């Protein structure tokens, strides 16, 4: 079975939207892997950041179903080191936003256990709502 | 538009009506021939039953108001909002132990407040709604109770909130917790209740009850007020929280 | 010195000890923090897309209120609040069209002239009070303590708002050494703890804090000293319970102990003093009226 893939195609709607929301031009990425090497949470990601970007650029299916961008917590470690000055956390946030728009909130705050809500510092809940809901 | 004989045009549920100017929205709706079976209550701005959304001619903005308190304007296009659906969170007030996260625990959506202030700007009572939600978020239950004190639970704030917070429910729980657990105890009250129960005032009350009507009226008209010291303000629990609905300064009434 | 102070929700809810300790040490240093008259949640975290501009309202409103209250600078203790406020401030100053859109949607009720600065307490201590002044105020040097300073991410990154080098920060090391403590360092000290993933992906946090605590312990540290209330919560609750979790303290509490202040003044509970044998010994020595 063969399939045609194109890098950075104008017909790649997801890529267009991600770039518009994040303000990043993903064609700048030259796949050095520094972001993946830096990320403290890469082991929990189903795709490391550089491969996620690559799959986005080539319009490969299943990008929005990945867990990787929900794992990203926006610590900016990768952003500080990217030699191409790509703000990878912004790309992750764009993917979260698109996924939320298409599929609804990822976190149902009303269903968190009472004990969790009792003990959490408010910033944890506020930040989690910002990143996981629309 | 106004046609010179004191009639103005309003649109209700998409239909146009000519009503006299000077009526409240609620009166205008009834003038137009409707019988209000819901969305009407005290007609005095205190029960919160009549929230109304409206637009004015020539402006895209949506305004909110209480129908019984707001005069109808020429070109108003309005709709009534009988209630705002509320996700009730069952709680047992007897079992609540007030903690910083208590309000957050019962209403976790308050963590979604973006401080846009839409709620305060739509409140028909002019209350600092965002500020009491913020107080609730940081565990200041007393402040949340005090700032929300005059809330009439009309729900307009919630209908406009981008985070779908049910402000009036948060305020209500804050006030209940405050009243039950946080308000300073009033030993004088307990003492007075005990005195009454012990019959200390029975004789005096019996004497008053058996007075002839004329004598009773005379005594009422000659009743004395408790003197207020010069410069002292009438007591208000909410005053330091700047509620716009603090009690009237009775000094003026006494002097006049 | 007087500075406007923005506490943030968590300081008031679950991190009161950090504020308590901060106010105590600042009193000793002649610095007065004045809590802002009216303030709101900073809306942590900084929104990273060009959509959802409404999410910038909360931090900008804090700055607008600061200006309304007549101040130009505000200090915060919470790293996450600092980061969110500082980045919103940058946005308001550097992206006026975005800010104009935010303001217009409120009917211009939200107005900010861009004329405020956001400071973190560590910046104030380093740059305005100065480590020399700090050192001079030390009465009971922490000589017997071996500590691992933990920065987390929000204090250092992005470097446009960070207060120290994100790769090799030195602020906490310099501060703790000025207090007489022995500082153990490691590369994990500026690696994110997982922050808000504690809400519904606590495994991510547990893995990070375990690894960081292990590095600290391997270097001989007895405690982790940090700044952020969320990092504190994560280290305090998500280290593995078997074996002894490494105790965690706020840097304000360490400063207070070195100043000779009482643990109660610093929001320290007895069980926390108990976790550190050197502190327990000091306590006993103090109770007996003995020398440090």
XYZ file of C-alpha atoms in Angstrom, chain C:
292
model
C 11.499 50.063 51.846
C 7.845 49.604 51.010
C 6.493 47.525 48.182
C 3.047 46.623 46.908
C 2.424 42.941 47.377
C 0.377 40.495 45.341
C -0.222 37.263 47.275
C -2.162 35.118 44.799
C -4.843 32.584 45.754
C -2.602 29.751 46.825
C -0.560 31.783 49.258
C -3.802 32.583 51.040
C -5.261 29.119 50.806
C -2.608 26.434 51.231
C 0.752 28.185 51.430
C 0.145 30.631 54.257
C 3.372 29.547 55.901
C 5.376 30.955 53.005
C 3.748 34.366 53.418
C 4.079 34.241 57.169
C 7.795 33.517 56.915
C 8.291 36.136 54.205
C 6.644 38.884 56.229
C 8.661 37.910 59.294
C 12.027 38.026 57.562
C 11.186 41.212 55.711
C 10.245 42.878 58.985
C 13.699 41.930 60.221
C 15.192 43.492 57.088
C 13.163 46.681 57.262
C 11.051 45.922 54.214
C 7.303 46.371 54.351
C 5.007 44.559 51.987
C 1.585 46.127 51.506
C -1.000 43.748 50.197
C -2.909 45.215 47.256
C -6.246 46.612 48.325
C -8.246 44.587 45.845
C -6.783 41.837 43.719
C -7.847 38.836 41.686
C -6.459 35.477 40.720
C -3.652 35.957 38.196
C -5.180 33.372 35.907
C -2.131 31.087 35.884
C -0.792 29.876 33.422
C 0.157 32.194 30.581
C -1.954 31.415 27.545
C 0.191 30.307 24.649
C -2.005 30.775 21.614
C -3.277 33.812 19.798
C -6.803 32.694 20.522
C -8.375 32.788 23.965
C -7.267 36.363 24.536
C -9.818 36.497 27.330
C -7.385 34.479 29.396
C -5.013 37.403 29.500
C -7.620 39.498 31.255
C -6.984 38.171 34.714
C -3.277 39.010 34.922
C -3.704 42.324 33.130
C -6.474 43.237 35.544
C -4.071 42.711 38.437
C -1.664 45.149 36.823
C -4.442 47.596 35.993
C -5.573 47.535 39.624
C -2.003 48.020 40.771
C -1.823 51.173 38.694
C -5.239 52.327 39.934
C -3.893 51.930 43.450
C -1.021 54.240 42.553
C 1.847 51.767 42.494
C 4.354 50.943 39.766
C 5.885 47.794 41.170
C 4.443 44.702 42.726
C 6.185 41.828 44.486
C 4.934 38.286 44.519
C 6.034 35.143 46.335
C 4.405 32.612 44.063
C 6.530 31.581 41.099
C 3.549 30.733 38.955
C 1.876 34.069 39.611
C 5.143 35.844 38.933
C 5.527 34.099 35.603
C 1.946 34.706 34.508
C 1.915 38.357 35.541
C 5.307 39.077 33.990
C 4.408 37.481 30.673
C 1.053 39.255 30.538
C 2.886 42.479 31.222
C 5.182 41.792 28.265
C 2.208 41.080 26.069
C 0.447 44.274 27.068
C 3.576 46.251 26.267
C 4.799 44.421 23.182
C 1.587 43.378 21.484
C -0.646 46.413 21.694
C -3.136 45.124 19.104
C -3.832 42.040 21.182
C -4.103 44.127 24.271
C -6.395 46.613 22.548
C -8.715 43.767 21.592
C -8.831 42.603 25.204
C -9.567 46.063 26.483
C -12.220 46.785 23.855
C -14.158 43.672 24.744
C -14.660 45.077 28.227
C -16.032 48.345 26.875
C -12.679 49.813 27.915
C -13.495 49.062 31.539
C -10.137 47.274 31.693
C -7.425 49.824 31.130
C -3.720 49.370 31.741
C -1.050 51.861 30.788
C 1.759 49.299 30.671
C 3.617 51.112 33.388
C 4.031 48.436 36.036
C 6.812 45.973 36.827
C 6.424 42.576 38.370
C 9.064 41.416 40.826
C 9.669 38.154 42.582
C 10.709 38.290 46.228
C 13.978 36.543 45.374
C 14.778 39.409 43.017
C 14.095 41.921 45.775
C 16.289 40.025 48.198
C 19.130 39.702 45.719
C 18.975 43.055 43.969
C 17.507 45.513 46.451
C 18.225 44.180 49.897
C 21.439 42.489 48.787
C 23.036 39.287 49.975
C 25.485 41.256 52.101
C 22.639 42.716 54.142
C 21.109 39.279 54.416
C 24.379 37.807 55.628
C 24.761 40.607 58.145
C 21.387 39.809 59.686
C 22.168 36.112 60.225
C 22.325 35.258 63.928
C 22.249 31.459 63.783
C 24.033 30.294 60.642
C 22.639 27.086 59.192
C 26.064 25.460 59.328
C 24.791 22.041 60.205
C 22.287 21.905 57.342
C 22.858 20.333 53.929
C 20.236 21.507 51.489
C 19.357 21.104 47.836
C 17.934 24.248 46.225
C 15.117 23.602 43.765
C 14.129 26.264 41.250
C 11.450 24.602 39.197
C 10.621 26.173 35.859
C 8.507 29.287 36.306
C 11.167 31.349 38.022
C 13.696 30.860 35.247
C 11.841 30.318 31.978
C 11.269 31.829 29.540
C 14.407 33.915 29.850
C 12.462 36.994 28.757
C 10.973 37.074 32.265
C 13.225 34.713 34.220
C 15.212 36.059 37.123
C 18.264 33.845 36.775
C 20.144 31.792 34.193
C 17.858 28.897 33.214
C 20.774 26.549 32.553
C 22.948 27.285 35.574
C 20.998 29.290 38.116
C 22.888 30.444 41.179
C 20.423 32.592 43.098
C 19.246 30.069 45.655
C 22.749 28.655 46.102
C 24.145 32.116 46.802
C 21.309 32.862 49.182
C 21.593 29.626 51.127
C 25.368 29.911 51.354
C 24.934 33.413 52.728
C 22.892 31.777 55.469
C 25.771 29.431 56.216
C 24.192 26.278 54.820
C 25.995 23.648 52.792
C 24.467 23.587 49.342
C 24.204 20.437 47.246
C 23.373 20.977 43.618
C 22.397 18.848 40.646
C 21.064 19.310 37.134
C 17.539 18.340 38.174
C 17.225 21.452 40.304
C 15.725 23.411 37.428
C 13.732 20.623 35.837
C 9.985 20.985 36.033
C 8.244 19.029 38.788
C 5.102 18.543 36.740
C 3.149 21.430 38.210
C -0.599 21.164 37.595
C -0.419 17.570 36.356
C -0.910 16.804 40.036
C -4.620 17.284 39.336
C -5.197 14.356 37.002
C -1.847 12.897 35.945
C -0.089 12.647 39.319
C 2.122 9.834 38.041
C 4.018 12.380 35.966
C 4.665 14.476 39.038
C 5.567 11.511 41.210
C 8.222 10.394 38.747
C 9.814 13.841 38.645
C 9.836 14.594 42.333
C 11.129 11.118 43.111
C 14.037 11.513 40.687
C 14.859 14.990 41.967
C 14.684 13.965 45.610
C 16.897 10.957 44.817
C 19.501 13.228 43.271
C 19.351 15.483 46.304
C 19.692 12.561 48.679
C 22.555 11.041 46.679
C 24.420 14.321 47.051
C 23.944 14.215 50.798
C 21.135 16.733 51.110
C 18.749 16.494 54.067
C 16.126 18.862 52.712
C 14.902 20.514 49.560
C 14.553 24.279 49.658
C 12.294 25.891 47.123
C 10.147 28.854 46.236
C 6.960 27.794 44.447
C 3.843 26.721 46.393
C 2.895 24.200 43.739
C 6.358 22.634 43.719
C 6.091 22.540 47.507
C 2.786 20.682 47.332
C 4.141 18.247 44.753
C 7.304 17.440 46.700
C 5.398 17.314 49.946
C 2.683 14.920 48.814
C 3.935 12.941 45.828
C 7.274 11.546 46.930
C 7.008 7.806 47.587
C 5.809 7.093 51.116
C 7.980 4.027 51.682
C 11.382 5.096 52.906
C 11.616 8.625 54.150
C 10.531 11.356 51.783
C 12.948 14.265 51.731
C 11.443 17.184 53.669
C 10.784 20.395 51.788
C 10.991 23.993 53.016
C 10.467 27.443 51.628
C 13.591 29.596 51.306
C 11.811 32.211 53.439
C 11.689 29.723 56.285
C 15.402 28.972 55.931
C 16.199 32.679 56.032
C 14.023 33.042 59.109
C 15.758 30.199 60.921
C 19.127 31.722 60.109
C 17.875 35.063 61.444
C 17.127 33.310 64.709
C 13.351 33.677 64.411
C 11.103 31.154 66.114
C 9.735 28.293 64.009
C 6.145 29.333 64.839
C 6.795 32.773 63.356
C 7.829 31.059 60.149
C 4.814 28.801 59.839
C 6.905 25.752 60.702
C 5.161 22.963 62.519
C 6.813 20.779 65.108
C 6.707 17.802 62.767
C 8.730 19.749 60.203
C 11.439 20.650 62.697
C 11.470 16.996 63.700
C 12.288 15.987 60.157
C 15.662 17.668 60.321
C 17.926 16.424 63.115
C 20.082 19.556 62.963
C 17.010 21.745 63.439
C 15.756 19.585 66.256
C 19.091 19.973 68.026
C 18.994 23.734 67.623
C 15.526 23.750 69.087
C 16.661 21.809 72.104
C 19.710 23.997 72.526
C 17.517 27.063 72.262
C 15.055 25.689 74.777
C 17.879 25.035 77.206
C 19.123 28.552 76.627
C 22.320 27.144 75.160
C 24.452 28.559 72.385
C 23.775 27.756 68.709
